[in-house]
Amino acid sequence: MNKLGIYVQVPFCQTKCTYCNFHTGVVASSRFAPYAEAVCREIREHRDLLRAAGVGEDLAEKAHSQEWLCHEAVVDTVYVGGGTPSLLDPAHLQNILDAIRETFAGNLEEVTLEADPETGEAEKAAAWVRAGINRVSFGLQSFADKELIAAGRMHRRADIYRAVPILREAGIRNISFDLIAGLPHQTKESWRQSLDELAGLAPEHVSVYLLEIDEGSRLGKELLQGGGRYSAGAVPSEDEMAEFYEMAQKALGAAGYHHYEISNWAKQGFESRHNLKYWRREPYLGFGAGAHSFSGTERWANAHDAAAYVAAVQSGRLVVEQHEKLTADGALEEELFLGLRQLDGIDLARIEREYGVTLGGRFERIASAGLVEREGSVVRLVPEKLSVSNEVFVELMR
Ligand code: SF4
């Protein structure tokens, strides 16, 4: 039986990174408490709110059926992401996690908090652990101050070295680091340095993302319109980024990390259980402004605007901005795209059986181009070609 994951979105940041145009805002801290209260209310009243909004019907049905009720542990992972959720008062995080425990059956085995290194303080970290947080995902992005400054990040290299021991002393045994390949001013040497320093701190889990520049972000506008304020001219080329990715593959492999998803590496047993649900198309419920949910057959997202979200929940409503009932074709595409992101690959025989399709021909072209490999009915991306995995996905759609 699939266990349910819960995602909580906290859309507040200390500053806006130059490349980012997410629906996150730099707001007065006085807005945090009403937001946290709205999230708690949404969690506690989610059945009525979802029913009134006309979404997640099959999930509600399953939750009431024997299939779900006969298992005591229903919710097993929580991921509090953002934005920068570590900005919230730990009491707010405690209230949100209490609301989850009181509303859902289950045992919260993996509870992740996204944090920025400059927000890590001993008192806060101890309170996080008391609240039940047992995994912290640090948005480090780089160990080079020049890159951090250019990207508009608040923390510096020294903050990373200050924050990690604080977390360890507080009892966090599962730390994940995010790095971004392709930040302005990044060079092969500085990237190597970041990878070496990361390995020296030995987090249990690592995510490496290629820089994605939103067109509406300050850096995106500068790239399109010119200018020198946000270092658009110092953004590495796509070829350099691919090289950085391949360097990360080698360095992390040599440091004992198991590459289990295109952007993710883990020490054995520390794969992100919550994020695996996304790639395996298992159900999750999202709470908070802009949070996405997936029931197995429907996807929907809450309204992005945090103030509008709070006002709606306070008046007993949920504003759903996107809602999609998946067709069989849509579900099949998701199986392929999300499944192939995992380095273990996908079982074509299972997918063909479940969807009543024949897929062999679709994979022959990309297999003969050396982009995927086949072992029995399992197809997986070729590790040496992961930096061009987009080509696989484009080919699959032809
Ligand atoms: S990249 Fe993350 S921390 Fe930076 S502004 Fe966007 S959401 Fe906030």
Short mmCIF file of C-alpha atoms and ligand atoms in Angstrom, two decimals:
data_model
loop_
_atom_site.label_atom_id
_atom_site.label_comp_id
_atom_site.label_asym_id
_atom_site.label_seq_id
_atom_site.Cartn_x
_atom_site.Cartn_y
_atom_site.Cartn_z
CA MET A 1 0.00 0.00 0.00
CA ASN A 2 1.20 3.51 -0.77
CA LYS A 3 1.73 5.70 2.22
CA LEU A 4 0.72 9.31 2.00
CA GLY A 5 3.30 12.10 1.94
CA ILE A 6 2.53 15.58 3.20
CA TYR A 7 4.12 18.71 1.79
CA VAL A 8 3.85 22.08 3.56
CA GLN A 9 4.74 25.18 1.58
CA VAL A 10 6.15 28.25 3.38
CA PRO A 11 6.43 30.94 0.70
CA PHE A 12 8.61 33.46 2.56
CA CYS A 13 12.27 34.34 1.98
CA GLN A 14 14.73 36.77 3.55
CA THR A 15 15.75 38.17 0.18
CA LYS A 16 15.01 37.30 -3.41
CA CYS A 17 17.74 35.34 -5.17
CA THR A 18 18.62 36.92 -8.50
CA TYR A 19 17.68 33.88 -10.60
CA CYS A 20 14.41 33.08 -8.82
CA ASN A 21 10.90 34.15 -9.67
CA PHE A 22 9.02 31.62 -7.54
CA HIS A 23 5.87 32.72 -5.82
CA THR A 24 7.77 33.54 -2.68
CA GLY A 25 7.90 36.89 -0.97
CA VAL A 26 10.01 38.92 1.38
CA VAL A 27 7.37 39.96 3.91
CA ALA A 28 7.19 41.34 7.46
CA SER A 29 7.63 38.59 10.05
CA SER A 30 4.26 39.62 11.53
CA ARG A 31 2.69 37.70 8.63
CA PHE A 32 4.24 34.38 9.65
CA ALA A 33 1.88 33.58 12.57
CA PRO A 34 -1.41 34.08 10.62
CA TYR A 35 0.06 32.02 7.79
CA ALA A 36 1.03 29.15 10.09
CA GLU A 37 -2.43 29.27 11.68
CA ALA A 38 -4.07 29.07 8.24
CA VAL A 39 -1.93 26.05 7.34
CA CYS A 40 -2.96 24.33 10.60
CA ARG A 41 -6.61 25.03 9.85
CA GLU A 42 -6.26 23.76 6.28
CA ILE A 43 -4.70 20.54 7.63
CA ARG A 44 -7.38 19.99 10.26
CA GLU A 45 -10.27 20.77 7.90
CA HIS A 46 -8.79 19.36 4.72
CA ARG A 47 -11.54 16.84 4.04
CA ASP A 48 -14.28 19.48 4.06
CA LEU A 49 -12.15 22.06 2.25
CA LEU A 50 -11.21 19.63 -0.53
CA ARG A 51 -14.76 18.40 -0.91
CA ALA A 52 -16.05 21.98 -1.18
CA ALA A 53 -13.34 22.80 -3.74
CA GLY A 54 -14.26 19.67 -5.75
CA VAL A 55 -10.81 18.10 -5.72
CA GLY A 56 -9.25 14.88 -4.45
CA GLU A 57 -12.46 12.86 -4.49
CA ASP A 58 -10.74 9.55 -5.06
CA LEU A 59 -8.26 10.23 -2.26
CA ALA A 60 -11.12 10.95 0.15
CA GLU A 61 -12.82 7.74 -0.97
CA LYS A 62 -9.66 5.71 -0.50
CA ALA A 63 -9.11 7.24 2.92
CA HIS A 64 -12.48 5.92 3.98
CA SER A 65 -12.12 2.52 2.39
CA GLN A 66 -10.94 -0.65 4.00
CA GLU A 67 -7.80 -0.53 1.89
CA TRP A 68 -6.51 2.52 3.75
CA LEU A 69 -8.10 2.04 7.13
CA CYS A 70 -6.72 -1.46 7.66
CA HIS A 71 -3.22 0.03 7.75
CA GLU A 72 -2.47 2.13 10.78
CA ALA A 73 0.51 3.96 9.34
CA VAL A 74 -0.94 6.17 6.63
CA VAL A 75 1.27 9.30 6.64
CA ASP A 76 4.97 8.54 6.92
CA THR A 77 6.79 11.54 5.40
CA VAL A 78 6.44 15.30 5.78
CA TYR A 79 8.42 17.85 3.81
CA VAL A 80 8.32 21.50 4.86
CA GLY A 81 9.67 23.47 1.93
CA GLY A 82 9.64 26.94 0.51
CA GLY A 83 10.76 29.62 0.36
CA THR A 84 12.74 29.47 3.55
CA PRO A 85 10.61 27.69 6.17
CA SER A 86 13.42 27.87 8.73
CA LEU A 87 12.50 31.57 9.03
CA LEU A 88 9.34 30.60 10.92
CA ASP A 89 9.32 30.59 14.69
CA PRO A 90 9.90 26.92 15.71
CA ALA A 91 6.62 27.09 17.64
CA HIS A 92 4.82 27.59 14.30
CA LEU A 93 6.52 24.53 12.86
CA GLN A 94 5.62 22.57 16.00
CA ASN A 95 1.96 23.60 15.62
CA ILE A 96 1.91 22.54 11.98
CA LEU A 97 3.44 19.14 12.76
CA ASP A 98 1.06 18.69 15.71
CA ALA A 99 -1.87 19.44 13.40
CA ILE A 100 -0.62 16.73 11.03
CA ARG A 101 -0.20 14.19 13.83
CA GLU A 102 -3.65 14.95 15.23
CA THR A 103 -5.37 14.80 11.83
CA PHE A 104 -3.76 11.85 10.10
CA ALA A 105 -3.04 8.34 11.21
CA GLY A 106 0.58 7.42 10.79
CA ASN A 107 4.06 7.58 12.09
CA LEU A 108 6.08 10.56 10.86
CA GLU A 109 9.26 8.70 10.03
CA GLU A 110 10.93 11.29 7.80
CA VAL A 111 10.24 14.95 8.55
CA THR A 112 12.31 17.33 6.45
CA LEU A 113 12.77 21.06 6.91
CA GLU A 114 14.34 23.18 4.20
CA ALA A 115 16.70 25.68 5.77
CA ASP A 116 19.21 28.29 4.76
CA PRO A 117 22.51 28.10 6.64
CA GLU A 118 22.26 31.60 8.09
CA THR A 119 18.99 30.66 9.84
CA GLY A 120 20.58 27.79 11.79
CA GLU A 121 20.90 28.64 15.48
CA ALA A 122 21.38 26.24 18.41
CA GLU A 123 18.11 27.10 20.13
CA LYS A 124 16.13 26.84 16.93
CA ALA A 125 17.75 23.55 15.96
CA ALA A 126 16.94 22.04 19.37
CA ALA A 127 13.32 23.19 18.99
CA TRP A 128 13.15 21.67 15.49
CA VAL A 129 14.24 18.32 16.89
CA ARG A 130 11.68 18.58 19.72
CA ALA A 131 9.00 19.26 17.08
CA GLY A 132 9.91 16.01 15.34
CA ILE A 133 12.08 17.30 12.50
CA ASN A 134 14.73 14.68 11.76
CA ARG A 135 16.06 15.77 8.37
CA VAL A 136 17.31 19.21 7.29
CA SER A 137 17.80 20.15 3.67
CA PHE A 138 20.27 23.03 3.43
CA GLY A 139 20.13 25.35 0.43
CA LEU A 140 23.92 25.87 0.29
CA GLN A 141 24.16 26.31 -3.50
CA SER A 142 27.92 26.98 -3.36
CA PHE A 143 30.91 27.30 -1.02
CA ALA A 144 32.27 30.29 -2.97
CA ASP A 145 31.32 33.66 -1.47
CA LYS A 146 31.69 35.40 -4.83
CA GLU A 147 29.02 33.12 -6.32
CA LEU A 148 26.74 33.42 -3.28
CA ILE A 149 26.95 37.22 -3.38
CA ALA A 150 26.27 37.37 -7.11
CA ALA A 151 23.24 35.08 -6.71
CA GLY A 152 21.80 37.28 -3.97
CA ARG A 153 22.03 34.61 -1.28
CA MET A 154 22.16 35.76 2.35
CA HIS A 155 24.60 33.17 3.67
CA ARG A 156 28.34 32.90 3.18
CA ARG A 157 30.72 29.95 3.29
CA ALA A 158 31.44 30.59 7.00
CA ASP A 159 27.72 30.22 7.81
CA ILE A 160 27.77 26.68 6.39
CA TYR A 161 30.65 25.68 8.66
CA ARG A 162 28.85 27.28 11.63
CA ALA A 163 25.43 25.72 10.93
CA VAL A 164 26.35 22.08 10.28
CA PRO A 165 27.86 21.37 13.76
CA ILE A 166 24.87 23.12 15.34
CA LEU A 167 22.53 20.68 13.59
CA ARG A 168 24.67 17.69 14.46
CA GLU A 169 24.82 18.72 18.12
CA ALA A 170 21.04 19.14 18.15
CA GLY A 171 20.71 15.51 17.02
CA ILE A 172 19.96 15.82 13.29
CA ARG A 173 21.39 12.66 11.74
CA ASN A 174 20.14 13.26 8.22
CA ILE A 175 21.37 16.39 6.44
CA SER A 176 21.00 17.15 2.76
CA PHE A 177 22.95 19.81 0.86
CA ASP A 178 21.76 21.50 -2.34
CA LEU A 179 24.36 22.74 -4.81
CA ILE A 180 23.69 24.70 -8.00
CA ALA A 181 25.87 24.12 -11.05
CA GLY A 182 26.02 27.20 -13.25
CA LEU A 183 25.92 30.13 -10.82
CA PRO A 184 27.41 33.40 -12.14
CA HIS A 185 31.22 33.43 -11.72
CA GLN A 186 31.37 29.67 -11.20
CA THR A 187 34.47 28.09 -12.75
CA LYS A 188 35.71 24.56 -12.98
CA GLU A 189 38.09 25.31 -10.10
CA SER A 190 35.46 26.89 -7.84
CA TRP A 191 33.02 24.06 -8.58
CA ARG A 192 35.69 21.49 -7.72
CA GLN A 193 36.30 23.39 -4.48
CA SER A 194 32.56 23.31 -3.61
CA LEU A 195 32.38 19.56 -4.29
CA ASP A 196 35.49 18.92 -2.16
CA GLU A 197 34.22 21.03 0.72
CA LEU A 198 30.84 19.33 0.55
CA ALA A 199 32.44 15.90 0.72
CA GLY A 200 34.50 17.07 3.71
CA LEU A 201 31.32 17.92 5.64
CA ALA A 202 29.83 14.50 4.77
CA PRO A 203 26.10 15.21 4.53
CA GLU A 204 23.94 12.09 4.16
CA HIS A 205 22.27 13.37 1.00
CA VAL A 206 23.15 15.74 -1.85
CA SER A 207 21.09 17.41 -4.57
CA VAL A 208 22.79 19.04 -7.54
CA TYR A 209 20.66 21.25 -9.75
CA LEU A 210 21.63 22.97 -12.97
CA LEU A 211 20.93 26.69 -12.70
CA GLU A 212 17.49 27.49 -14.07
CA ILE A 213 17.00 31.16 -14.68
CA ASP A 214 13.42 32.31 -14.66
CA GLU A 215 12.81 34.86 -17.43
CA GLY A 216 10.99 37.09 -14.98
CA SER A 217 13.81 37.07 -12.43
CA ARG A 218 16.31 39.92 -12.20
CA LEU A 219 19.06 37.75 -13.68
CA GLY A 220 16.70 36.50 -16.38
CA LYS A 221 15.78 40.04 -17.42
CA GLU A 222 19.43 41.06 -17.49
CA LEU A 223 20.25 38.09 -19.71
CA LEU A 224 17.53 39.15 -22.13
CA GLN A 225 17.98 42.91 -21.99
CA GLY A 226 21.65 43.27 -21.10
CA GLY A 227 23.29 45.00 -18.16
CA GLY A 228 25.96 44.19 -15.61
CA ARG A 229 24.26 44.41 -12.22
CA TYR A 230 23.48 40.72 -11.70
CA SER A 231 26.51 39.20 -13.44
CA ALA A 232 24.51 37.83 -16.39
CA GLY A 233 27.72 37.95 -18.43
CA ALA A 234 29.39 35.60 -15.95
CA VAL A 235 26.82 32.77 -16.21
CA PRO A 236 28.60 29.59 -17.38
CA SER A 237 27.64 28.16 -20.77
CA GLU A 238 25.42 25.08 -21.13
CA ASP A 239 28.47 23.01 -22.03
CA GLU A 240 30.25 24.16 -18.89
CA MET A 241 27.19 23.29 -16.81
CA ALA A 242 27.11 19.80 -18.33
CA GLU A 243 30.79 19.45 -17.46
CA PHE A 244 30.08 20.59 -13.88
CA TYR A 245 27.33 17.97 -13.63
CA GLU A 246 29.69 15.24 -14.81
CA MET A 247 32.32 16.42 -12.31
CA ALA A 248 29.67 16.11 -9.56
CA GLN A 249 28.80 12.57 -10.69
CA LYS A 250 32.44 11.51 -10.40
CA ALA A 251 33.22 13.34 -7.17
CA LEU A 252 30.09 12.21 -5.34
CA GLY A 253 30.51 8.62 -6.54
CA ALA A 254 34.09 8.66 -5.27
CA ALA A 255 32.90 10.08 -1.92
CA GLY A 256 30.55 7.11 -1.41
CA TYR A 257 27.26 8.58 -2.58
CA HIS A 258 24.80 6.46 -4.48
CA HIS A 259 23.28 8.29 -7.48
CA TYR A 260 19.58 7.39 -7.35
CA GLU A 261 17.84 10.19 -9.25
CA ILE A 262 19.04 12.59 -11.94
CA SER A 263 19.66 15.37 -9.39
CA ASN A 264 20.06 13.35 -6.19
CA TRP A 265 22.73 11.31 -4.43
CA ALA A 266 22.60 9.63 -1.03
CA LYS A 267 24.63 7.57 1.37
CA GLN A 268 23.09 4.09 1.48
CA GLY A 269 19.68 4.21 3.16
CA PHE A 270 19.41 8.01 3.12
CA GLU A 271 17.49 8.44 -0.14
CA SER A 272 14.72 11.02 0.31
CA ARG A 273 11.69 8.90 1.06
CA HIS A 274 9.38 11.85 0.54
CA ASN A 275 10.77 12.86 -2.83
CA LEU A 276 10.73 9.25 -4.01
CA LYS A 277 6.94 9.46 -3.77
CA TYR A 278 6.95 12.18 -6.44
CA TRP A 279 8.96 10.09 -8.90
CA ARG A 280 6.99 6.93 -8.11
CA ARG A 281 3.66 8.73 -8.51
CA GLU A 282 2.55 7.95 -5.00
CA PRO A 283 -0.07 10.22 -3.41
CA TYR A 284 0.78 13.32 -1.42
CA LEU A 285 -1.19 16.20 -0.01
CA GLY A 286 0.16 19.74 -0.11
CA PHE A 287 -0.83 22.43 2.38
CA GLY A 288 -0.15 26.15 2.17
CA ALA A 289 -0.12 28.77 -0.59
CA GLY A 290 0.83 27.28 -3.94
CA ALA A 291 1.20 23.75 -2.54
CA HIS A 292 0.62 20.94 -5.03
CA SER A 293 -1.23 17.69 -4.33
CA PHE A 294 -1.57 14.38 -6.16
CA SER A 295 -4.23 11.80 -5.37
CA GLY A 296 -3.22 9.14 -7.88
CA THR A 297 -5.62 10.36 -10.56
CA GLU A 298 -5.87 14.12 -9.93
CA ARG A 299 -3.36 16.91 -9.51
CA TRP A 300 -4.23 20.28 -8.04
CA ALA A 301 -2.53 23.33 -6.54
CA ASN A 302 -3.63 25.89 -3.98
CA ALA A 303 -3.71 29.60 -4.85
CA HIS A 304 -0.18 31.03 -4.91
CA ASP A 305 -0.83 34.37 -3.30
CA ALA A 306 -0.09 33.93 0.42
CA ALA A 307 -2.39 36.77 1.58
CA ALA A 308 -5.28 35.47 -0.57
CA TYR A 309 -4.65 31.94 0.71
CA VAL A 310 -4.77 33.06 4.37
CA ALA A 311 -7.93 35.13 3.80
CA ALA A 312 -9.69 32.22 2.06
CA VAL A 313 -8.81 29.63 4.72
CA GLN A 314 -9.82 32.08 7.47
CA SER A 315 -13.25 32.24 5.86
CA GLY A 316 -13.47 28.46 5.57
CA ARG A 317 -12.62 28.14 1.86
CA LEU A 318 -9.81 26.79 -0.25
CA VAL A 319 -8.88 28.48 -3.50
CA VAL A 320 -7.61 25.92 -5.99
CA GLU A 321 -5.67 27.47 -8.86
CA GLN A 322 -4.92 24.44 -11.02
CA HIS A 323 -6.83 21.19 -11.21
CA GLU A 324 -6.20 18.35 -13.61
CA LYS A 325 -7.84 14.95 -13.84
CA LEU A 326 -5.24 12.78 -15.50
CA THR A 327 -6.12 10.90 -18.66
CA ALA A 328 -4.60 7.45 -19.28
CA ASP A 329 -2.19 9.07 -21.79
CA GLY A 330 -1.20 11.75 -19.28
CA ALA A 331 -0.60 9.17 -16.56
CA LEU A 332 1.51 7.07 -18.95
CA GLU A 333 3.67 10.07 -19.85
CA GLU A 334 4.22 10.77 -16.17
CA GLU A 335 5.23 7.14 -15.58
CA LEU A 336 7.90 7.49 -18.26
CA PHE A 337 9.23 10.95 -17.42
CA LEU A 338 9.15 10.66 -13.65
CA GLY A 339 10.17 7.00 -13.65
CA LEU A 340 13.17 7.52 -15.89
CA ARG A 341 14.52 10.21 -13.58
CA GLN A 342 15.34 7.37 -11.18
CA LEU A 343 18.61 5.67 -11.99
CA ASP A 344 17.07 2.25 -11.29
CA GLY A 345 14.94 2.84 -14.38
CA ILE A 346 11.44 1.69 -15.22
CA ASP A 347 9.91 -1.71 -15.74
CA LEU A 348 8.44 -1.60 -19.23
CA ALA A 349 6.57 -4.90 -18.73
CA ARG A 350 4.70 -3.50 -15.72
CA ILE A 351 3.84 -0.25 -17.49
CA GLU A 352 2.72 -2.04 -20.66
CA ARG A 353 0.52 -4.34 -18.59
CA GLU A 354 -1.00 -1.54 -16.52
CA TYR A 355 -1.66 0.80 -19.43
CA GLY A 356 -2.40 -1.76 -22.14
CA VAL A 357 0.27 -0.32 -24.49
CA THR A 358 3.37 -1.48 -26.33
CA LEU A 359 6.40 0.74 -25.69
CA GLY A 360 9.31 -1.17 -27.18
CA GLY A 361 9.40 0.92 -30.38
CA ARG A 362 9.48 4.19 -28.46
CA PHE A 363 12.68 3.13 -26.75
CA GLU A 364 14.45 1.53 -29.69
CA ARG A 365 15.53 4.89 -31.19
CA ILE A 366 16.97 6.23 -27.97
CA ALA A 367 18.55 2.87 -27.11
CA SER A 368 20.31 2.78 -30.48
CA ALA A 369 21.48 6.36 -29.87
CA GLY A 370 23.10 5.04 -26.67
CA LEU A 371 20.98 7.20 -24.36
CA VAL A 372 19.24 4.38 -22.49
CA GLU A 373 20.19 0.82 -21.66
CA ARG A 374 17.97 -2.20 -21.34
CA GLU A 375 18.22 -5.15 -19.00
CA GLY A 376 15.33 -7.57 -19.41
CA SER A 377 12.21 -5.44 -19.20
CA VAL A 378 13.96 -2.65 -17.26
CA VAL A 379 15.02 0.49 -19.14
CA ARG A 380 17.27 3.07 -17.55
CA LEU A 381 19.17 6.17 -18.52
CA VAL A 382 22.86 5.58 -19.25
CA PRO A 383 24.82 7.20 -16.38
CA GLU A 384 27.39 8.74 -18.79
CA LYS A 385 24.57 10.45 -20.71
CA LEU A 386 22.66 11.91 -17.78
CA SER A 387 23.87 15.43 -18.52
CA VAL A 388 21.90 15.22 -21.79
CA SER A 389 18.85 13.47 -20.32
CA ASN A 390 16.62 16.19 -21.78
CA GLU A 391 17.37 14.74 -25.22
CA VAL A 392 15.91 11.43 -24.06
CA PHE A 393 12.71 13.10 -22.94
CA VAL A 394 12.41 15.05 -26.22
CA GLU A 395 12.97 11.85 -28.24
CA LEU A 396 10.40 9.95 -26.18
CA MET A 397 7.74 12.50 -27.12
CA ARG A 398 8.24 12.13 -30.86
S1 SF4 B 1 15.70 30.47 -4.70
FE1 SF4 B 1 14.69 29.77 -2.83
S2 SF4 B 1 15.55 31.08 -1.20
FE2 SF4 B 1 16.00 32.10 -3.17
S3 SF4 B 1 14.27 33.52 -3.46
FE3 SF4 B 1 13.76 31.61 -4.53
S4 SF4 B 1 12.56 30.44 -3.06
FE4 SF4 B 1 13.64 32.03 -1.90
#
